[in-house]
């Protein structure tokens, strides 16, 4: 059945670091997972080849993965309603999980995790999610539109895959790569990824926590519309969850958390890093980094991979794990879906979330013209007209990225001076990107999709309407403080966690590092703070003894 020639043929497909990660992952496999790869000769040949190589490499490396390569002419292609080449079915004997397109970049992460989940089966799904899935009485066909550069996408694809694994009778889950399936993405009005369509009817944009995703799936309504108080989000699972003892729980796998993981482990502490999305934090969303010493020009995602590969040598990074609760006491308990970590201390490195404009039309057109992630959604705006809002490093970096994708880009900034660094200002000027000064967006306009923006000049108060295909909002961030709030740490007036020079918060044995602490918010400072926090924790715990 498996078309793999020999184990050595594909052993170099993955980098050494990825191999190490995969080898660990494969150890947790239970059932054998069959992959069916459907391809048809034609314009997608390059994508077909990549899909074939990744499938062959996985089958060669893991004796619990088998592969069958099937041409479109085979009757099974029709029976399984295969519509695009390549398409990969994961464990078709048990589930309807499929990948439409080539699983590259972040999508590759989702694909591999999907195979892993199919091997583990329903065990991978939380009790609260299973409770919701058990209420399903009719079909849910899920399509998650993703892109290779979107770090939020794997989380949403995994939510969908879990639903299809937990309830194979009613749920199918397809991941659609927008890279090769542009027409399909257009038909589904995808303007931001992840974009989730259920029954080709209801659509949600963005990544949701697992239990909220399941609730939306059940009710076929957005979260805003689902009445609270139904109890679907409230069940605590700590009673029979596995308990794991560690010295330090690091929450967040951005630069701060990953650097802390390295320093914690090298000091002799047992640490774990919990991350609800993919690794990298804001870095993974940055198209290009030019100011991290040692790297004059590196992609944000690539830098995130380099950092995580290094951190993984020392510490386990648990991705797509949501911290549900924290309980502070002599030992601190950190509750996730399936495990309660008992720990001496916590390092909060949960970073920041994007800030929104809060103007009429912004919510309505999120995913249909309004975006907060140029790396994720830039592809939809090739040859189109876009405005970037903001005057900081993110706005300028994103403008340069979109310009490279051949978008017709202009920046709108509320003042007459940019906040961004000189090097970026020079690059923007060199690219001829126009900046509209002293101007704010007051409304996003359109019927079914975005048509324009209403803007106001701050100096003379004049208003005008600018036609556009898209708006990228890059006006800074708000700190992600839910966990910190539960632990009772003090915040500064801007809502960032207050820390001392040793990265201690106001609560003993709770440390914070990275963007969540405010300040200059650079990769290099986050990394420094992460290392200081881990070393401080080590000193504190040494005094405490065992
Ligand atoms: P930022 O530095 O806080 O800049 C936000 C920009 O948005 C400012 O220009 C601000 O205007 C504007 N703004 C804020 N609220 C607004 C509103 N309601 N309406 C209109 N405009 C608004 O945020 P950032 O650019 O995302 O950068 C965040 C951090 O990440 C910074 O420390 C930055 O250096 C770092 N970063 C670094 C790089 C890099 O080095 N390659 C890349 C990206 C980010 P004002 O200027 O008037 O306040």
XYZ file of C-alpha atoms and ligand atoms in Angstrom:
594
model
C 0.000 0.000 0.000
C 2.702 2.485 0.972
C 4.386 3.893 -2.106
C 7.556 4.842 -0.201
C 10.657 3.395 -1.806
C 12.838 3.133 1.289
C 13.309 4.862 4.606
C 16.494 6.576 3.471
C 14.885 8.236 0.434
C 12.923 10.765 2.443
C 14.931 10.991 5.648
C 16.357 14.377 4.653
C 13.000 15.951 3.881
C 12.756 17.479 7.368
C 15.497 19.484 9.067
C 17.334 17.863 11.988
C 15.358 19.981 14.456
C 12.038 19.043 12.872
C 13.104 15.394 12.902
C 13.727 15.561 16.645
C 10.302 17.095 17.177
C 8.656 14.492 14.959
C 10.466 11.597 16.592
C 9.060 12.718 19.959
C 5.584 13.136 18.472
C 5.629 9.718 16.812
C 6.367 8.081 20.193
C 2.874 9.141 21.307
C 1.125 7.547 18.294
C -1.364 4.768 19.119
C -3.334 3.574 16.087
C -1.877 3.327 12.587
C -3.064 6.192 10.392
C -3.605 5.726 6.695
C -3.082 8.674 4.377
C -4.659 8.743 0.932
C -3.076 11.246 -1.426
C -5.135 12.123 -4.510
C -3.413 13.949 -7.337
C -4.118 14.859 -10.915
C -1.547 15.981 -13.449
C -1.916 19.600 -14.452
C -1.161 23.121 -13.297
C -0.791 22.048 -9.657
C 2.177 19.790 -10.390
C 4.536 21.643 -8.033
C 2.012 21.409 -5.191
C 1.345 17.752 -5.984
C 5.046 17.012 -5.712
C 5.408 18.751 -2.364
C 2.336 16.969 -0.985
C 3.717 13.663 -2.215
C 7.106 14.322 -0.642
C 5.766 15.300 2.776
C 3.423 12.287 2.837
C 6.183 9.934 1.718
C 8.593 11.386 4.251
C 6.119 10.951 7.103
C 5.319 7.394 6.052
C 9.036 6.611 5.825
C 9.774 8.026 9.252
C 6.852 6.604 11.201
C 5.786 2.984 11.102
C 2.322 4.053 12.248
C 1.694 6.108 9.096
C 0.873 4.428 5.790
C 0.363 6.094 2.460
C -1.561 5.266 -0.661
C -1.156 7.479 -3.714
C -4.272 7.520 -5.854
C -4.864 9.178 -9.242
C -8.053 11.094 -9.957
C -8.990 8.418 -12.475
C -9.469 5.913 -9.624
C -13.124 5.424 -8.778
C -12.404 6.275 -5.143
C -11.644 9.853 -6.166
C -15.213 10.252 -7.302
C -16.655 8.305 -4.409
C -14.783 10.502 -1.930
C -15.772 13.681 -3.772
C -12.189 14.739 -4.387
C -12.348 18.116 -6.079
C -8.845 19.585 -5.980
C -5.345 18.306 -6.551
C -3.614 17.549 -4.262
C -6.044 16.334 -1.616
C -4.929 14.250 1.346
C -7.370 12.198 3.382
C -6.290 11.388 6.930
C -7.519 8.050 8.288
C -10.417 7.829 5.781
C -11.388 4.448 7.218
C -12.531 6.246 10.406
C -12.945 9.951 9.793
C -13.598 12.595 7.145
C -10.475 14.663 7.756
C -8.874 16.102 4.684
C -6.375 18.580 3.435
C -7.154 20.420 0.203
C -3.833 21.658 -1.118
C -0.273 21.329 -0.008
C 0.392 21.319 3.708
C 3.350 23.710 3.761
C 4.533 26.124 6.448
C 2.010 26.543 9.255
C -0.439 24.318 7.396
C 2.154 21.543 7.572
C 2.073 21.895 11.338
C -1.711 21.479 11.314
C -1.471 18.496 8.968
C 1.053 16.643 11.120
C -0.895 17.397 14.290
C -4.034 16.161 12.495
C -2.367 12.819 11.790
C -1.258 12.663 15.413
C -4.813 13.335 16.640
C -6.236 10.716 14.286
C -3.813 8.217 15.789
C -4.800 9.050 19.372
C -8.525 9.270 18.593
C -11.151 10.733 20.907
C -8.717 10.628 23.858
C -7.237 13.883 22.570
C -10.492 15.753 23.095
C -11.431 17.426 26.354
C -14.437 16.241 28.328
C -16.249 19.547 27.875
C -15.755 19.390 24.104
C -16.974 15.781 24.018
C -20.024 16.808 26.015
C -20.891 19.378 23.355
C -20.138 17.034 20.467
C -22.395 14.392 22.003
C -25.302 16.838 21.721
C -24.976 17.014 17.926
C -27.962 15.544 16.099
C -27.238 16.554 12.516
C -24.407 17.168 10.100
C -21.642 19.697 10.458
C -19.332 20.015 7.474
C -16.447 22.250 8.442
C -14.007 23.942 6.097
C -11.143 25.892 7.634
C -9.409 28.148 5.112
C -5.749 28.561 6.055
C -2.495 29.930 4.679
C 1.101 28.730 5.076
C 2.174 31.943 6.851
C -0.664 32.152 9.380
C 0.371 31.051 12.869
C -3.264 31.174 14.074
C -4.450 28.719 11.430
C -3.178 25.417 12.875
C -5.109 26.006 16.109
C -8.392 26.415 14.255
C -7.706 23.452 11.937
C -6.975 21.352 15.008
C -10.278 22.440 16.591
C -12.066 21.269 13.447
C -10.130 17.996 13.280
C -10.927 17.297 16.940
C -14.633 17.830 16.261
C -14.532 15.361 13.351
C -12.616 12.833 15.443
C -14.899 13.254 18.462
C -18.064 12.935 16.366
C -17.242 11.128 13.093
C -20.902 10.273 12.588
C -21.882 13.899 11.977
C -18.754 15.996 11.464
C -16.328 16.366 8.572
C -13.318 18.688 8.774
C -11.473 19.974 5.723
C -8.492 22.290 5.807
C -8.407 24.338 2.596
C -5.114 25.930 1.676
C -5.921 29.345 0.221
C -2.557 29.348 -1.536
C -3.671 26.870 -4.194
C -7.423 27.217 -3.909
C -7.881 30.905 -4.590
C -11.128 30.472 -6.468
C -12.679 28.423 -3.707
C -11.520 30.999 -1.148
C -13.102 33.731 -3.247
C -16.374 31.813 -3.479
C -16.444 31.542 0.298
C -15.618 35.280 0.641
C -12.411 34.570 2.536
C -10.503 37.756 3.287
C -8.670 36.682 6.460
C -7.449 33.371 7.731
C -8.296 31.246 9.590
C -11.787 31.462 8.104
C -14.157 28.717 9.201
C -17.233 27.802 7.227
C -19.793 25.395 8.648
C -22.304 23.697 6.332
C -21.331 26.285 3.674
C -23.610 28.612 5.585
C -22.229 30.048 8.807
C -18.766 31.582 8.806
C -16.393 32.594 11.609
C -13.097 34.416 11.292
C -10.134 33.921 13.594
C -8.967 31.319 16.067
C -11.209 30.332 18.952
C -10.443 28.298 22.067
C -11.524 24.680 21.663
C -14.644 24.738 23.831
C -15.931 27.938 22.251
C -15.308 26.496 18.788
C -17.366 23.431 19.757
C -20.174 25.598 21.134
C -20.311 27.576 17.866
C -20.360 24.323 15.956
C -23.280 23.058 18.002
C -25.354 26.230 17.940
C -24.335 27.436 14.452
C -24.089 30.931 15.890
C -21.248 33.274 16.669
C -20.082 33.523 20.236
C -21.733 36.893 20.614
C -25.044 35.330 19.729
C -24.784 32.294 21.975
C -26.538 32.983 25.230
C -24.231 32.788 28.228
C -25.157 30.658 31.196
C -25.742 27.452 29.295
C -22.881 25.900 31.144
C -20.996 24.784 28.058
C -17.836 26.677 28.985
C -17.953 26.173 32.695
C -17.239 22.582 33.513
C -14.033 22.132 35.480
C -12.089 19.041 34.579
C -9.501 19.128 37.274
C -10.997 16.287 39.333
C -9.749 13.447 37.193
C -7.166 15.260 35.068
C -3.621 13.927 35.063
C -1.393 15.789 37.549
C 2.168 16.620 36.533
C 4.726 18.177 38.905
C 7.228 20.670 37.489
C 9.410 23.412 38.952
C 8.351 26.174 36.577
C 5.397 26.586 34.239
C 6.102 29.083 31.475
C 2.971 30.381 29.808
C 3.630 31.610 26.280
C 6.091 30.409 23.646
C 7.176 33.759 22.282
C 10.831 34.834 22.497
C 10.551 35.522 26.260
C 9.010 32.155 27.108
C 11.368 30.179 24.884
C 14.461 31.911 26.223
C 13.186 31.268 29.765
C 12.747 27.582 28.893
C 16.383 27.300 27.875
C 17.667 29.071 30.985
C 15.314 27.243 33.360
C 16.344 23.808 32.128
C 20.043 24.654 32.056
C 19.783 25.864 35.665
C 18.482 22.428 36.584
C 14.781 23.133 36.832
C 12.095 20.999 35.295
C 10.049 23.385 33.159
C 7.268 23.201 30.639
C 6.155 25.845 28.143
C 2.425 26.049 27.432
C 1.334 27.859 24.288
C -2.223 28.247 23.076
C -1.245 29.062 19.466
C 1.866 28.109 17.508
C 5.321 29.197 18.687
C 6.799 32.659 18.201
C 4.198 35.130 19.465
C 4.278 38.459 17.631
C 7.559 37.507 15.939
C 5.799 34.799 13.960
C 3.473 37.478 12.575
C 6.294 39.768 11.471
C 7.148 39.389 7.791
C 10.771 40.357 8.275
C 13.124 41.075 11.199
C 16.221 43.197 10.642
C 17.191 44.248 14.153
C 17.765 40.996 16.027
C 21.532 40.877 16.558
C 23.190 38.133 14.572
C 20.484 38.137 11.889
C 20.563 41.090 9.500
C 17.478 39.913 7.603
C 15.366 36.987 8.713
C 11.692 36.077 8.290
C 9.721 36.317 11.546
C 8.394 32.776 11.233
C 11.868 31.493 10.450
C 13.293 33.200 13.534
C 10.473 31.723 15.620
C 11.384 28.258 14.303
C 15.054 28.779 15.111
C 14.229 29.862 18.664
C 11.768 27.017 19.239
C 14.159 24.385 17.897
C 16.743 25.610 20.402
C 14.254 25.759 23.282
C 12.979 22.248 22.506
C 16.441 20.829 23.126
C 15.883 21.717 26.777
C 12.182 22.067 27.452
C 8.954 20.616 26.219
C 6.802 23.143 24.362
C 3.152 22.155 24.449
C 1.452 23.950 21.596
C -2.286 24.572 21.186
C -2.784 24.144 24.926
C -5.110 26.612 26.566
C -4.636 27.453 30.243
C -8.133 27.238 31.686
C -7.407 28.265 35.252
C -4.642 28.983 37.732
C -4.876 28.447 41.489
C -2.327 30.126 43.718
C -1.120 28.470 46.903
C 1.982 26.866 48.396
C 2.123 25.041 45.127
C 0.523 26.734 42.159
C -1.857 24.739 39.992
C -2.123 25.437 36.296
C -5.123 23.732 34.749
C -5.232 22.824 31.066
C -7.669 20.618 29.163
C -6.129 17.315 30.153
C -3.350 18.048 32.640
C -3.073 19.985 35.869
C 0.500 21.177 36.389
C 1.580 21.555 40.016
C 4.442 24.001 40.124
C 6.611 26.081 42.424
C 6.362 29.121 40.183
C 4.874 30.603 37.044
C 6.405 32.780 34.384
C 3.795 34.785 32.522
C 4.988 35.475 28.985
C 1.575 35.707 27.378
C 2.419 38.709 25.223
C -0.090 40.984 23.604
C -3.126 40.976 21.340
C -3.781 43.399 18.520
C -5.563 46.642 19.262
C -8.678 47.400 17.234
C -9.788 50.747 15.804
C -13.246 50.512 17.341
C -14.976 52.304 14.477
C -18.269 51.366 12.771
C -17.816 48.664 10.130
C -14.612 47.244 11.607
C -16.244 44.175 13.147
C -18.565 43.670 10.190
C -15.719 43.555 7.687
C -13.210 41.623 9.806
C -12.198 38.819 7.471
C -13.815 40.544 4.497
C -11.472 43.466 4.027
C -10.273 44.266 7.529
C -7.179 42.416 8.696
C -4.776 42.581 11.622
C -2.141 40.257 10.146
C -0.336 41.167 6.929
C 1.670 37.938 6.833
C -1.518 35.854 7.166
C -3.726 37.738 4.732
C -1.388 39.709 2.466
C -1.820 37.192 -0.334
C -5.470 38.144 -0.787
C -4.428 41.702 -1.670
C -1.985 41.164 -4.513
C -2.600 43.889 -7.124
C -5.280 45.425 -4.902
C -5.577 48.728 -3.108
C -4.973 48.699 0.644
C -4.519 51.176 3.480
C -2.372 50.445 6.499
C -3.389 52.276 9.633
C -0.654 53.158 12.149
C 2.720 54.835 12.350
C 4.811 52.324 14.291
C 7.254 49.608 13.290
C 4.479 47.115 12.580
C 2.634 49.443 10.190
C 5.786 50.174 8.211
C 6.994 46.566 8.165
C 3.558 45.438 6.957
C 3.437 48.203 4.323
C 6.771 47.051 2.913
C 5.591 43.444 2.892
C 2.351 44.261 1.078
C 4.207 46.435 -1.409
C 6.398 43.433 -2.163
C 3.242 41.456 -2.901
C 2.441 44.149 -5.460
C -0.402 45.684 -3.513
C -1.110 49.377 -4.021
C -0.308 50.446 -0.424
C -0.764 53.715 1.423
C -0.241 54.386 5.124
C -2.651 56.474 7.180
C -1.207 57.934 10.373
C -2.954 60.024 12.998
C -0.022 62.413 13.563
C 2.550 64.226 11.430
C 5.483 62.100 12.671
C 6.037 58.376 12.538
C 6.880 56.434 15.668
C 8.755 53.799 13.639
C 12.522 53.452 13.521
C 14.593 55.416 11.004
C 15.664 52.366 8.978
C 12.047 51.434 8.255
C 11.124 55.044 7.458
C 13.918 55.118 4.874
C 12.770 51.857 3.288
C 9.174 53.096 3.077
C 10.341 56.324 1.434
C 12.584 54.391 -0.957
C 9.617 52.225 -2.011
C 7.567 55.355 -2.696
C 4.821 54.374 -0.234
C 2.613 57.400 0.338
C 1.738 58.425 3.886
C -1.486 60.273 4.589
C -0.675 62.383 7.646
C -2.788 63.670 10.534
C -5.642 61.428 9.537
C -7.853 58.946 11.362
C -10.297 56.361 10.060
C -13.795 57.010 11.365
C -15.785 54.332 9.520
C -15.320 51.318 7.295
C -17.824 51.362 4.465
C -19.447 48.800 2.218
C -22.405 46.530 1.652
C -21.327 42.892 1.395
C -17.617 43.590 1.225
C -15.475 46.569 2.040
C -15.740 49.410 -0.456
C -14.037 52.297 1.259
C -13.125 54.116 4.433
C -14.271 57.403 5.828
C -11.350 59.455 7.141
C -11.020 62.708 9.033
C -8.129 65.130 8.910
C -7.149 65.854 12.498
C -5.897 69.370 11.731
C -8.777 70.895 9.764
C -11.555 68.412 10.620
C -12.345 67.778 6.941
C -13.814 64.388 6.076
C -13.458 62.321 2.926
C -14.103 58.825 1.620
C -11.266 56.734 0.159
C -12.027 53.710 -1.983
C -10.173 50.559 -1.011
C -10.121 46.758 -1.171
C -8.626 46.319 2.258
C -7.558 47.880 5.546
C -4.705 46.548 7.631
C -4.908 47.768 11.205
C -1.477 48.086 12.870
C -2.100 50.476 15.739
C -0.337 48.647 18.536
C -1.364 46.048 21.041
C -3.098 45.386 24.317
C -1.532 43.109 26.919
C -2.909 39.605 27.341
C -3.576 39.660 31.050
C -6.313 37.118 31.803
C -3.995 34.703 33.605
C -2.060 37.482 35.305
C -5.353 38.922 36.543
C -6.350 35.598 38.107
C -3.054 35.542 39.986
C -3.646 39.047 41.321
C -0.468 40.693 40.043
C -0.222 44.482 39.864
C -0.508 46.278 36.521
C 0.756 49.686 35.423
C -1.581 52.420 34.212
C -1.412 51.078 30.619
C -2.405 47.576 31.741
C 1.046 45.948 31.485
C 2.381 43.779 34.326
C 4.619 45.639 36.768
C 7.948 43.844 37.283
C 11.165 44.675 39.108
C 14.651 44.344 37.611
C 14.631 40.607 38.361
C 11.295 40.162 36.489
C 9.408 39.527 39.746
C 5.774 40.611 39.820
C 3.990 41.793 42.956
C 3.040 38.172 43.744
C 5.788 35.870 45.083
C 6.924 33.125 42.671
C 5.047 34.742 39.796
C 7.376 36.255 37.178
C 6.656 38.059 33.929
C 8.706 38.728 30.797
C 8.348 40.017 27.263
C 5.694 42.266 25.710
C 3.288 41.701 28.607
C 5.572 43.863 30.750
C 5.374 46.823 28.326
C 8.461 48.956 27.730
C 10.300 48.929 24.419
C 8.871 45.541 23.369
C 11.663 44.207 21.182
C 12.612 40.575 20.500
C 15.991 41.129 22.027
C 14.574 42.586 25.256
C 11.975 39.823 25.537
C 14.734 37.257 25.266
C 16.804 39.038 27.917
C 13.829 39.309 30.262
C 12.953 35.633 29.796
C 16.437 34.567 30.793
C 16.469 36.901 33.822
C 13.063 35.615 34.949
C 14.194 31.978 34.747
C 17.389 32.684 36.667
C 15.454 34.609 39.325
C 13.031 31.708 39.694
C 15.959 29.344 40.069
C 17.466 31.508 42.842
C 14.120 31.800 44.633
C 13.423 28.073 44.483
C 16.982 27.220 45.631
C 16.333 29.202 48.823
C 12.982 27.435 49.273
C 14.634 24.000 49.030
C 12.586 20.948 48.008
P 3.324 50.945 18.395
O 4.767 51.164 18.373
O 2.578 51.096 19.680
O 2.680 51.910 17.304
C 1.292 52.003 17.157
C 0.992 53.074 16.139
O -0.412 53.142 15.962
C 1.456 54.461 16.576
O 1.961 55.130 15.477
C 0.174 55.095 17.092
O 0.138 56.475 16.859
C -0.882 54.453 16.237
N -2.140 54.344 16.952
C -2.385 53.860 18.191
N -3.698 53.882 18.469
C -4.300 54.383 17.385
C -5.643 54.632 17.057
N -6.641 54.357 17.903
N -5.925 55.155 15.843
C -4.932 55.427 14.963
N -3.623 55.206 15.209
C -3.324 54.677 16.414
O 2.911 49.487 17.867
P 3.652 48.551 16.803
O 4.060 49.275 15.609
O 2.754 47.376 16.641
O 4.934 48.081 17.586
C 4.813 47.424 18.859
C 6.179 47.060 19.385
O 6.724 46.038 18.563
C 7.125 48.232 19.331
O 7.951 48.196 20.461
C 7.906 47.982 18.081
O 9.177 48.559 18.116
C 7.950 46.469 18.030
N 8.089 46.018 16.631
C 9.315 45.965 16.104
C 9.480 45.590 14.791
C 10.844 45.553 14.234
O 11.720 46.065 14.877
N 11.084 44.960 13.072
C 8.395 45.271 13.982
C 7.154 45.341 14.543
C 6.999 45.740 15.868
P 1.080 57.475 17.690
O 2.424 57.356 17.072
O 0.425 58.785 17.462
O 1.021 57.036 19.109
